Amino acid sequence: MKNAARAAALAALLARPALAAAPAPSPSQFLNLEVGADKKLADYKQIASYFQALKAASPRVDVQVLGKTTLGEDMFMAIISSEDNIRNQKRIRETAKKLADPRGLTDKEIATLAHEGKVVLLITCNIHSTEIGASQMAMEWAYALATATDAATKKRLEDVVLLLVPSLNPDGQTMETEWYRKNLGTKFEGSRMPWLYHHYTGHDDNRDWFMLTQKESQAMSRAVYKEWFPQVWLDEHQMGSTGPRIFVPPYADPVSTEIHPLVWREVNLIGSNMALRLEQAGKTGVIYGFSYDAYWPGGTKNTAWWKNISGLLTEVASARLATPITISPGELSGGRKGLVEYGAQTNFPNPWPGGVWRLRDIMDYERLASDAILETCSERREDFLRDMAARSRAAIAAARPNEAYRIPMTVAGQRDRATAIRLARLMADHGVQVQEAGNGDIYIPLAQPYGKFVSEMFSTQRYPEVKLVAGKEIVRPYDVAAWTLPLMMGVTVEKATLPAGLRPFGEPAVEAPRSAAAILPGSPEAAKAINAALRGNGSVSILRTAAKTEGREWPAGTVFLDAAAASSASGKFSPGLAVAAVSAVPSSAEKISSPRVGLYKPWAASMDEGWTRWLLEQYGFDPKTLDNKTIQAGKLREKFDVIVLPDIEKETIDKGRPHREETDMKYFAELPPDYAGGLEKDGSKALKEFVESGGTIVALASSGDYLIDEFNIPVRNTLARVKAEDFGCPGSLLRVGVSPHPVTWGLPEEMAIFVDKPIAFQTALPGLEMERWVLAAYPSDSHDVLVSGWIRGEDRLTRRAAAVAMTYGKGKLVLLGFRAQHRAQTNGTYPFLFNALYWSVEK
Ligand SMILES: [Zn+2]
């Protein structure tokens, strides 16, 4: 059907009175496209139009728009259940909410609610856009449920309200289908895209679920933790092509001991039923206890574990999007936790023998697993509802009644109050109850349903060392090893007892200064106001050395806005920001202009580039993207004051492809010629000219190695060639001492930084033409290095520099050897990056 014809058909369907609804069309009929066939993909707009048609035709289907995506699409969720349940969805939600927070309910009331309530089952698909099968399967499954006439399915729909999200990243679903269609029939059919499939985060869109920076995770979390309170959440993914065909829970070790064991018992029960139904249907290659652990809180349903929800994952082997692949038996491999050698074992009794693997297979496996979870939720309806209340009660009982975290908000008690307010706001967005005292201090009680989530996010981590074989190598954490938010955000929190007289937390109103103003250094939030002021009228100046005016001592790095500049920045002063009205700008302050920021973007889609771009946009730096050709063309100084190289390994910057020996080449495929290559010689030369003529380059983490190689500077990375058995730091918080410098203005003398790469700078005495500074250095005692997470070989960091800066020609270089802006989760170290950008426009 042409678009116009489809729209007309849809309009006709919508116009019909409900009683005379036409029979529901199948997705293939409606879209005039054989859903699930080789080389055929429905895009997000088609999927959305299909669900609207299904809603118009079936009283078992409703559609809720969750919010706008990053690129402005409506992200929707289908609600599928019996006609009665669809009509009574409000009451079902209220019951789910009471069971999620059963405070004040008697045992009898809980039993009655569990007896009468419905399981709310959330199934999210396709957060990773290349893992596209589930977005197609969702339409077929919804159609089957909407039109089923058999007693078994009807019973399931009476017991369960299914919330089905066909794609958690609609923008990426659209990008991938467009890219796939464009390259059909060429050498690049089914190839990867040269850009991120989420506008900012790419694959990391499933690493955002405790920080909630992106619109998609915000919208879904609002529906989960503020509206629907599901008891069970399944997130459907795809994995590599050469191992098992599907992973279902139980998960692999380690397991977080803070999560109620009933979560794992329910997850295991559901997972076992999935495996049973798959096996009965003749599907081989089903595995559990493999690769995916139950310890890390960054993903969709992972965060939910700490909020008493039974969160499940399935991972099905991938084809090349909708293009079939053939795997020969010799190519099948294990090599991961739970399956060292590919072959039959108790958690994998019937290995897939190899052969052709296609989209249809992926969808069939996913459909069986989806039906199986619906079945178990129906059969265990009352159990699952009662268990939810039991888990919530246990979480409340795990803390003393008045046990709390306090976020001090006095000037003396909190260095960066603006970021402290952001942390409190984040907890409130998670559905956590947050309170405040008369003096402004913020309290988070632990005796509440999401108390375990709060303690997980607020305490330090120690990764449990799980070994495949006694005495051998430990199993690396699935993702990172630390997520202690107060340390990452640079916010002081302390254990406390709840005082009396608290009120619900509400963000303080902002009083914008009506005269000239001083902004004290130290909060990344200051950048929003400073950048707005720099783009508006008036003048902005910075103090390079401490000064005393109007009876007050201003530290180096204090930014002064004259009255016109302060007025340009109005609306951009974050609550809690340290701003003071002044009558005049001190004469010793130096005027600065708005730094013109370029951000390097390789065609080997870099998530760190995406996160950095998001962060710089959020804080008002307005970065301009620089690709290889633009840099190679030179004359960069005319347009830019500073160029940021995101955390990208040097070979990818130089040649456009990762270093062969270190990277699993299975995951590297050629890009079409327009996107091949890196900066090469011309790009390196242009960058050198840029700095020699006064520009600044800020190299984040790995890209420091590129500067060290190309610029011949008196710094080396002593861990550049370290072996994995000698050093490992898979995403942990480490301690550094900070030295005063324009790049560190306002930062504390000692702080935590996020490290996930082997980088330790050794500086050497430079020649007379150059100045160099160590900005941050690791402690001299190796016991002091680790703050949260896991590390091996910490003695190799002692006394080494974590960040250095130097002059180079007329310009400057800044090497931040850690993840200063890691996934937009490390507000505490953003000032290293932001200050470096302002330093580029200082004399
Ligand atoms: Zn995935």
mmCIF file of N, CA and C in Angstrom, residues 694-798:
data_model
loop_
_atom_site.group_PDB
_atom_site.id
_atom_site.type_symbol
_atom_site.label_atom_id
_atom_site.label_comp_id
_atom_site.label_asym_id
_atom_site.label_seq_id
_atom_site.Cartn_x
_atom_site.Cartn_y
_atom_site.Cartn_z
ATOM 1 N N GLY A 694 48.093 28.766 18.006
ATOM 2 C CA GLY A 694 47.346 29.296 19.146
ATOM 3 C C GLY A 694 46.126 28.517 19.557
ATOM 4 N N GLY A 695 45.802 27.445 18.865
ATOM 5 C CA GLY A 695 44.638 26.636 19.230
ATOM 6 C C GLY A 695 44.944 25.702 20.404
ATOM 7 N N THR A 696 43.885 25.170 20.984
ATOM 8 C CA THR A 696 44.031 24.211 22.091
ATOM 9 C C THR A 696 43.395 22.895 21.678
ATOM 10 N N ILE A 697 44.075 21.794 22.001
ATOM 11 C CA ILE A 697 43.453 20.474 21.824
ATOM 12 C C ILE A 697 43.267 19.845 23.193
ATOM 13 N N VAL A 698 42.055 19.347 23.434
ATOM 14 C CA VAL A 698 41.774 18.593 24.659
ATOM 15 C C VAL A 698 41.577 17.139 24.245
ATOM 16 N N ALA A 699 42.460 16.266 24.737
ATOM 17 C CA ALA A 699 42.376 14.844 24.393
ATOM 18 C C ALA A 699 41.796 14.083 25.574
ATOM 19 N N LEU A 700 40.686 13.399 25.330
ATOM 20 C CA LEU A 700 40.021 12.651 26.397
ATOM 21 C C LEU A 700 40.498 11.196 26.388
ATOM 22 N N ALA A 701 40.928 10.724 27.533
ATOM 23 C CA ALA A 701 41.359 9.326 27.761
ATOM 24 C C ALA A 701 42.249 8.815 26.631
ATOM 25 N N SER A 702 41.809 7.762 25.903
ATOM 26 C CA SER A 702 42.683 7.092 24.922
ATOM 27 C C SER A 702 43.274 8.012 23.878
ATOM 28 N N SER A 703 42.570 9.078 23.513
ATOM 29 C CA SER A 703 43.072 9.909 22.421
ATOM 30 C C SER A 703 44.346 10.643 22.837
ATOM 31 N N GLY A 704 44.670 10.650 24.136
ATOM 32 C CA GLY A 704 45.959 11.177 24.581
ATOM 33 C C GLY A 704 47.114 10.445 23.901
ATOM 34 N N ASP A 705 46.954 9.131 23.689
ATOM 35 C CA ASP A 705 47.999 8.357 23.014
ATOM 36 C C ASP A 705 48.264 8.896 21.608
ATOM 37 N N TYR A 706 47.214 9.372 20.962
ATOM 38 C CA TYR A 706 47.370 9.939 19.614
ATOM 39 C C TYR A 706 48.240 11.191 19.670
ATOM 40 N N LEU A 707 47.962 12.084 20.643
ATOM 41 C CA LEU A 707 48.777 13.304 20.763
ATOM 42 C C LEU A 707 50.220 12.965 21.106
ATOM 43 N N ILE A 708 50.389 12.001 22.018
ATOM 44 C CA ILE A 708 51.753 11.621 22.425
ATOM 45 C C ILE A 708 52.542 11.145 21.203
ATOM 46 N N ASP A 709 51.917 10.336 20.368
ATOM 47 C CA ASP A 709 52.601 9.823 19.168
ATOM 48 C C ASP A 709 52.855 10.903 18.122
ATOM 49 N N GLU A 710 51.855 11.748 17.910
ATOM 50 C CA GLU A 710 51.931 12.673 16.767
ATOM 51 C C GLU A 710 52.622 13.987 17.105
ATOM 52 N N PHE A 711 52.637 14.392 18.365
ATOM 53 C CA PHE A 711 53.099 15.742 18.694
ATOM 54 C C PHE A 711 54.472 15.779 19.356
ATOM 55 N N ASN A 712 55.061 14.607 19.622
ATOM 56 C CA ASN A 712 56.380 14.585 20.248
ATOM 57 C C ASN A 712 56.449 15.499 21.474
ATOM 58 N N ILE A 713 55.682 15.148 22.498
ATOM 59 C CA ILE A 713 55.599 15.956 23.719
ATOM 60 C C ILE A 713 56.286 15.226 24.870
ATOM 61 N N PRO A 714 56.674 15.934 25.925
ATOM 62 C CA PRO A 714 57.428 15.302 27.012
ATOM 63 C C PRO A 714 56.534 14.523 27.978
ATOM 64 N N VAL A 715 55.673 13.679 27.432
ATOM 65 C CA VAL A 715 54.771 12.857 28.229
ATOM 66 C C VAL A 715 54.721 11.489 27.580
ATOM 67 N N ARG A 716 54.722 10.430 28.393
ATOM 68 C CA ARG A 716 54.408 9.130 27.795
ATOM 69 C C ARG A 716 53.401 8.406 28.677
ATOM 70 N N ASN A 717 52.678 7.488 28.057
ATOM 71 C CA ASN A 717 51.720 6.669 28.794
ATOM 72 C C ASN A 717 52.435 5.382 29.181
ATOM 73 N N THR A 718 52.763 5.247 30.474
ATOM 74 C CA THR A 718 53.556 4.092 30.904
ATOM 75 C C THR A 718 52.767 2.790 30.823
ATOM 76 N N LEU A 719 51.443 2.878 30.609
ATOM 77 C CA LEU A 719 50.643 1.660 30.515
ATOM 78 C C LEU A 719 50.208 1.368 29.075
ATOM 79 N N ALA A 720 50.817 2.069 28.118
ATOM 80 C CA ALA A 720 50.386 1.927 26.723
ATOM 81 C C ALA A 720 50.496 0.482 26.244
ATOM 82 N N ARG A 721 51.495 -0.249 26.740
ATOM 83 C CA ARG A 721 51.657 -1.620 26.255
ATOM 84 C C ARG A 721 51.497 -2.652 27.372
ATOM 85 N N VAL A 722 50.819 -2.266 28.452
ATOM 86 C CA VAL A 722 50.711 -3.177 29.596
ATOM 87 C C VAL A 722 49.843 -4.393 29.233
ATOM 88 N N LYS A 723 50.186 -5.553 29.787
ATOM 89 C CA LYS A 723 49.400 -6.768 29.527
ATOM 90 C C LYS A 723 48.179 -6.786 30.458
ATOM 91 N N ALA A 724 47.119 -7.415 29.968
ATOM 92 C CA ALA A 724 45.865 -7.453 30.749
ATOM 93 C C ALA A 724 46.083 -8.111 32.113
ATOM 94 N N GLU A 725 47.001 -9.077 32.205
ATOM 95 C CA GLU A 725 47.190 -9.729 33.510
ATOM 96 C C GLU A 725 47.960 -8.846 34.491
ATOM 97 N N ASP A 726 48.592 -7.788 33.992
ATOM 98 C CA ASP A 726 49.353 -6.907 34.878
ATOM 99 C C ASP A 726 48.555 -5.684 35.325
ATOM 100 N N PHE A 727 47.588 -5.282 34.509
ATOM 101 C CA PHE A 727 46.790 -4.113 34.895
ATOM 102 C C PHE A 727 45.391 -4.245 34.324
ATOM 103 N N GLY A 728 44.409 -3.961 35.180
ATOM 104 C CA GLY A 728 43.035 -3.942 34.701
ATOM 105 C C GLY A 728 42.192 -3.035 35.577
ATOM 106 N N CYS A 729 41.385 -2.205 34.952
ATOM 107 C CA CYS A 729 40.509 -1.311 35.713
ATOM 108 C C CYS A 729 39.236 -1.111 34.888
ATOM 109 N N PRO A 730 38.301 -2.049 35.035
ATOM 110 C CA PRO A 730 37.145 -2.081 34.132
ATOM 111 C C PRO A 730 36.048 -1.102 34.522
ATOM 112 N N GLY A 731 36.395 0.171 34.740
ATOM 113 C CA GLY A 731 35.366 1.150 35.079
ATOM 114 C C GLY A 731 35.227 1.306 36.573
ATOM 115 N N SER A 732 36.237 1.920 37.202
ATOM 116 C CA SER A 732 36.239 2.087 38.653
ATOM 117 C C SER A 732 36.553 3.532 39.013
ATOM 118 N N LEU A 733 36.279 3.853 40.281
ATOM 119 C CA LEU A 733 36.549 5.205 40.764
ATOM 120 C C LEU A 733 37.864 5.190 41.529
ATOM 121 N N LEU A 734 38.794 6.031 41.105
ATOM 122 C CA LEU A 734 40.134 6.077 41.691
ATOM 123 C C LEU A 734 40.399 7.465 42.265
ATOM 124 N N ARG A 735 41.293 7.484 43.254
ATOM 125 C CA ARG A 735 41.594 8.740 43.948
ATOM 126 C C ARG A 735 42.745 9.469 43.266
ATOM 127 N N VAL A 736 42.594 10.781 43.126
ATOM 128 C CA VAL A 736 43.714 11.610 42.654
ATOM 129 C C VAL A 736 43.838 12.854 43.529
ATOM 130 N N GLY A 737 45.035 13.382 43.555
ATOM 131 C CA GLY A 737 45.270 14.695 44.125
ATOM 132 C C GLY A 737 45.272 15.706 42.986
ATOM 133 N N VAL A 738 44.676 16.867 43.230
ATOM 134 C CA VAL A 738 44.493 17.855 42.160
ATOM 135 C C VAL A 738 45.361 19.077 42.441
ATOM 136 N N SER A 739 46.070 19.573 41.433
ATOM 137 C CA SER A 739 46.916 20.764 41.603
ATOM 138 C C SER A 739 46.248 21.983 40.996
ATOM 139 N N PRO A 740 46.464 23.158 41.609
ATOM 140 C CA PRO A 740 45.815 24.371 41.101
ATOM 141 C C PRO A 740 46.301 24.730 39.691
ATOM 142 N N HIS A 741 45.368 25.076 38.845
ATOM 143 C CA HIS A 741 45.657 25.393 37.442
ATOM 144 C C HIS A 741 44.347 25.900 36.840
ATOM 145 N N PRO A 742 44.387 26.684 35.764
ATOM 146 C CA PRO A 742 43.123 27.112 35.147
ATOM 147 C C PRO A 742 42.189 25.952 34.779
ATOM 148 N N VAL A 743 42.751 24.761 34.521
ATOM 149 C CA VAL A 743 41.908 23.623 34.162
ATOM 150 C C VAL A 743 41.265 22.977 35.399
ATOM 151 N N THR A 744 41.796 23.256 36.579
ATOM 152 C CA THR A 744 41.270 22.609 37.791
ATOM 153 C C THR A 744 40.632 23.600 38.763
ATOM 154 N N TRP A 745 40.468 24.852 38.332
ATOM 155 C CA TRP A 745 39.894 25.849 39.227
ATOM 156 C C TRP A 745 38.584 25.379 39.849
ATOM 157 N N GLY A 746 38.498 25.533 41.143
ATOM 158 C CA GLY A 746 37.260 25.200 41.850
ATOM 159 C C GLY A 746 37.149 23.746 42.265
ATOM 160 N N LEU A 747 38.073 22.898 41.820
ATOM 161 C CA LEU A 747 37.984 21.486 42.199
ATOM 162 C C LEU A 747 38.642 21.258 43.551
ATOM 163 N N PRO A 748 38.218 20.229 44.279
ATOM 164 C CA PRO A 748 38.831 19.938 45.580
ATOM 165 C C PRO A 748 40.250 19.400 45.407
ATOM 166 N N GLU A 749 41.024 19.414 46.498
ATOM 167 C CA GLU A 749 42.417 18.951 46.411
ATOM 168 C C GLU A 749 42.510 17.452 46.178
ATOM 169 N N GLU A 750 41.475 16.736 46.607
ATOM 170 C CA GLU A 750 41.468 15.293 46.414
ATOM 171 C C GLU A 750 40.083 14.899 45.930
ATOM 172 N N MET A 751 40.009 14.027 44.927
ATOM 173 C CA MET A 751 38.700 13.657 44.408
ATOM 174 C C MET A 751 38.751 12.311 43.693
ATOM 175 N N ALA A 752 37.585 11.790 43.324
ATOM 176 C CA ALA A 752 37.503 10.515 42.604
ATOM 177 C C ALA A 752 37.333 10.776 41.119
ATOM 178 N N ILE A 753 38.055 9.988 40.321
ATOM 179 C CA ILE A 753 37.889 10.060 38.865
ATOM 180 C C ILE A 753 37.488 8.683 38.357
ATOM 181 N N PHE A 754 36.822 8.644 37.206
ATOM 182 C CA PHE A 754 36.357 7.377 36.638
ATOM 183 C C PHE A 754 37.368 6.887 35.602
ATOM 184 N N VAL A 755 37.880 5.670 35.809
ATOM 185 C CA VAL A 755 38.944 5.148 34.939
ATOM 186 C C VAL A 755 38.519 3.797 34.379
ATOM 187 N N ASP A 756 38.654 3.638 33.060
ATOM 188 C CA ASP A 756 38.385 2.316 32.487
ATOM 189 C C ASP A 756 39.418 1.917 31.431
ATOM 190 N N LYS A 757 40.559 2.632 31.412
ATOM 191 C CA LYS A 757 41.583 2.305 30.418
ATOM 192 C C LYS A 757 42.959 2.367 31.075
ATOM 193 N N PRO A 758 43.933 1.629 30.542
ATOM 194 C CA PRO A 758 45.286 1.688 31.110
ATOM 195 C C PRO A 758 46.013 2.960 30.673
ATOM 196 N N ILE A 759 45.871 3.996 31.471
ATOM 197 C CA ILE A 759 46.546 5.259 31.153
ATOM 198 C C ILE A 759 47.215 5.790 32.421
ATOM 199 N N ALA A 760 48.519 6.004 32.371
ATOM 200 C CA ALA A 760 49.258 6.630 33.473
ATOM 201 C C ALA A 760 50.346 7.474 32.821
ATOM 202 N N PHE A 761 50.291 8.765 33.041
ATOM 203 C CA PHE A 761 51.236 9.650 32.360
ATOM 204 C C PHE A 761 52.512 9.816 33.176
ATOM 205 N N GLN A 762 53.618 9.700 32.487
ATOM 206 C CA GLN A 762 54.920 10.029 33.066
ATOM 207 C C GLN A 762 55.410 11.249 32.295
ATOM 208 N N THR A 763 55.612 12.349 33.029
ATOM 209 C CA THR A 763 56.086 13.547 32.339
ATOM 210 C C THR A 763 57.606 13.612 32.420
ATOM 211 N N ALA A 764 58.187 14.406 31.540
ATOM 212 C CA ALA A 764 59.631 14.638 31.578
ATOM 213 C C ALA A 764 59.834 16.138 31.554
ATOM 214 N N LEU A 765 60.993 16.589 32.022
ATOM 215 C CA LEU A 765 61.299 18.012 32.025
ATOM 216 C C LEU A 765 61.334 18.497 30.573
ATOM 217 N N PRO A 766 60.499 19.469 30.248
ATOM 218 C CA PRO A 766 60.468 19.900 28.848
ATOM 219 C C PRO A 766 61.608 20.861 28.531
ATOM 220 N N GLY A 767 61.755 21.157 27.262
ATOM 221 C CA GLY A 767 62.727 22.167 26.841
ATOM 222 C C GLY A 767 62.259 23.549 27.264
ATOM 223 N N LEU A 768 63.094 24.562 27.015
ATOM 224 C CA LEU A 768 62.789 25.920 27.474
ATOM 225 C C LEU A 768 61.581 26.534 26.787
ATOM 226 N N GLU A 769 61.260 25.997 25.591
ATOM 227 C CA GLU A 769 60.191 26.616 24.810
ATOM 228 C C GLU A 769 58.801 26.226 25.324
ATOM 229 N N MET A 770 58.746 25.369 26.297
ATOM 230 C CA MET A 770 57.462 24.776 26.669
ATOM 231 C C MET A 770 57.238 24.831 28.175
ATOM 232 N N GLU A 771 55.975 25.013 28.559
ATOM 233 C CA GLU A 771 55.613 24.866 29.972
ATOM 234 C C GLU A 771 54.738 23.633 30.090
ATOM 235 N N ARG A 772 54.859 22.891 31.176
ATOM 236 C CA ARG A 772 53.947 21.760 31.350
ATOM 237 C C ARG A 772 53.520 21.661 32.824
ATOM 238 N N TRP A 773 52.292 21.175 33.017
ATOM 239 C CA TRP A 773 51.708 21.076 34.352
ATOM 240 C C TRP A 773 51.110 19.689 34.558
ATOM 241 N N VAL A 774 51.311 19.140 35.745
ATOM 242 C CA VAL A 774 50.561 17.947 36.141
ATOM 243 C C VAL A 774 49.292 18.451 36.835
ATOM 244 N N LEU A 775 48.153 18.125 36.290
ATOM 245 C CA LEU A 775 46.883 18.647 36.820
ATOM 246 C C LEU A 775 46.319 17.758 37.921
ATOM 247 N N ALA A 776 46.524 16.457 37.755
ATOM 248 C CA ALA A 776 46.012 15.509 38.748
ATOM 249 C C ALA A 776 46.940 14.313 38.772
ATOM 250 N N ALA A 777 47.204 13.781 39.974
ATOM 251 C CA ALA A 777 48.137 12.662 40.095
ATOM 252 C C ALA A 777 47.603 11.628 41.078
ATOM 253 N N TYR A 778 47.946 10.369 40.814
ATOM 254 C CA TYR A 778 47.536 9.270 41.702
ATOM 255 C C TYR A 778 48.339 9.320 42.994
ATOM 256 N N PRO A 779 47.800 8.733 44.085
ATOM 257 C CA PRO A 779 48.488 8.758 45.382
ATOM 258 C C PRO A 779 49.799 7.975 45.330
ATOM 259 N N SER A 780 50.656 8.200 46.333
ATOM 260 C CA SER A 780 51.938 7.501 46.340
ATOM 261 C C SER A 780 51.815 6.109 46.953
ATOM 262 N N ASP A 781 50.749 5.868 47.714
ATOM 263 C CA ASP A 781 50.550 4.542 48.302
ATOM 264 C C ASP A 781 49.470 3.814 47.497
ATOM 265 N N SER A 782 49.805 2.621 46.994
ATOM 266 C CA SER A 782 48.868 1.912 46.111
ATOM 267 C C SER A 782 47.557 1.562 46.827
ATOM 268 N N HIS A 783 47.600 1.458 48.171
ATOM 269 C CA HIS A 783 46.359 1.157 48.903
ATOM 270 C C HIS A 783 45.356 2.292 48.825
ATOM 271 N N ASP A 784 45.825 3.465 48.516
ATOM 272 C CA ASP A 784 44.930 4.625 48.486
ATOM 273 C C ASP A 784 44.272 4.847 47.125
ATOM 274 N N VAL A 785 44.662 4.034 46.135
ATOM 275 C CA VAL A 785 44.216 4.333 44.763
ATOM 276 C C VAL A 785 42.725 4.059 44.557
ATOM 277 N N LEU A 786 42.278 2.847 44.916
ATOM 278 C CA LEU A 786 40.896 2.458 44.607
ATOM 279 C C LEU A 786 39.903 3.058 45.604
ATOM 280 N N VAL A 787 38.852 3.678 45.093
ATOM 281 C CA VAL A 787 37.796 4.195 45.961
ATOM 282 C C VAL A 787 36.540 3.326 45.834
ATOM 283 N N SER A 788 36.190 2.948 44.609
ATOM 284 C CA SER A 788 35.003 2.115 44.405
ATOM 285 C C SER A 788 35.196 1.312 43.127
ATOM 286 N N GLY A 789 34.862 0.014 43.171
ATOM 287 C CA GLY A 789 34.960 -0.820 41.979
ATOM 288 C C GLY A 789 35.968 -1.926 42.117
ATOM 289 N N TRP A 790 36.832 -2.063 41.139
ATOM 290 C CA TRP A 790 37.793 -3.162 41.123
ATOM 291 C C TRP A 790 38.994 -2.720 40.300
ATOM 292 N N ILE A 791 40.176 -3.112 40.762
ATOM 293 C CA ILE A 791 41.384 -2.790 39.999
ATOM 294 C C ILE A 791 42.418 -3.876 40.224
ATOM 295 N N ARG A 792 43.243 -4.094 39.224
ATOM 296 C CA ARG A 792 44.402 -4.958 39.358
ATOM 297 C C ARG A 792 45.608 -4.155 38.872
ATOM 298 N N GLY A 793 46.721 -4.226 39.635
ATOM 299 C CA GLY A 793 47.942 -3.535 39.209
ATOM 300 C C GLY A 793 47.941 -2.064 39.585
ATOM 301 N N GLU A 794 47.281 -1.716 40.711
ATOM 302 C CA GLU A 794 47.188 -0.294 41.082
ATOM 303 C C GLU A 794 48.562 0.304 41.390
ATOM 304 N N ASP A 795 49.550 -0.560 41.736
ATOM 305 C CA ASP A 795 50.904 -0.039 41.990
ATOM 306 C C ASP A 795 51.490 0.616 40.731
ATOM 307 N N ARG A 796 50.974 0.262 39.578
ATOM 308 C CA ARG A 796 51.475 0.883 38.345
ATOM 309 C C ARG A 796 50.957 2.305 38.147
ATOM 310 N N LEU A 797 50.028 2.704 39.010
ATOM 311 C CA LEU A 797 49.498 4.072 38.888
ATOM 312 C C LEU A 797 50.150 5.034 39.885
ATOM 313 N N THR A 798 50.723 4.495 40.946
ATOM 314 C CA THR A 798 51.175 5.371 42.023
ATOM 315 C C THR A 798 52.130 6.442 41.509
#
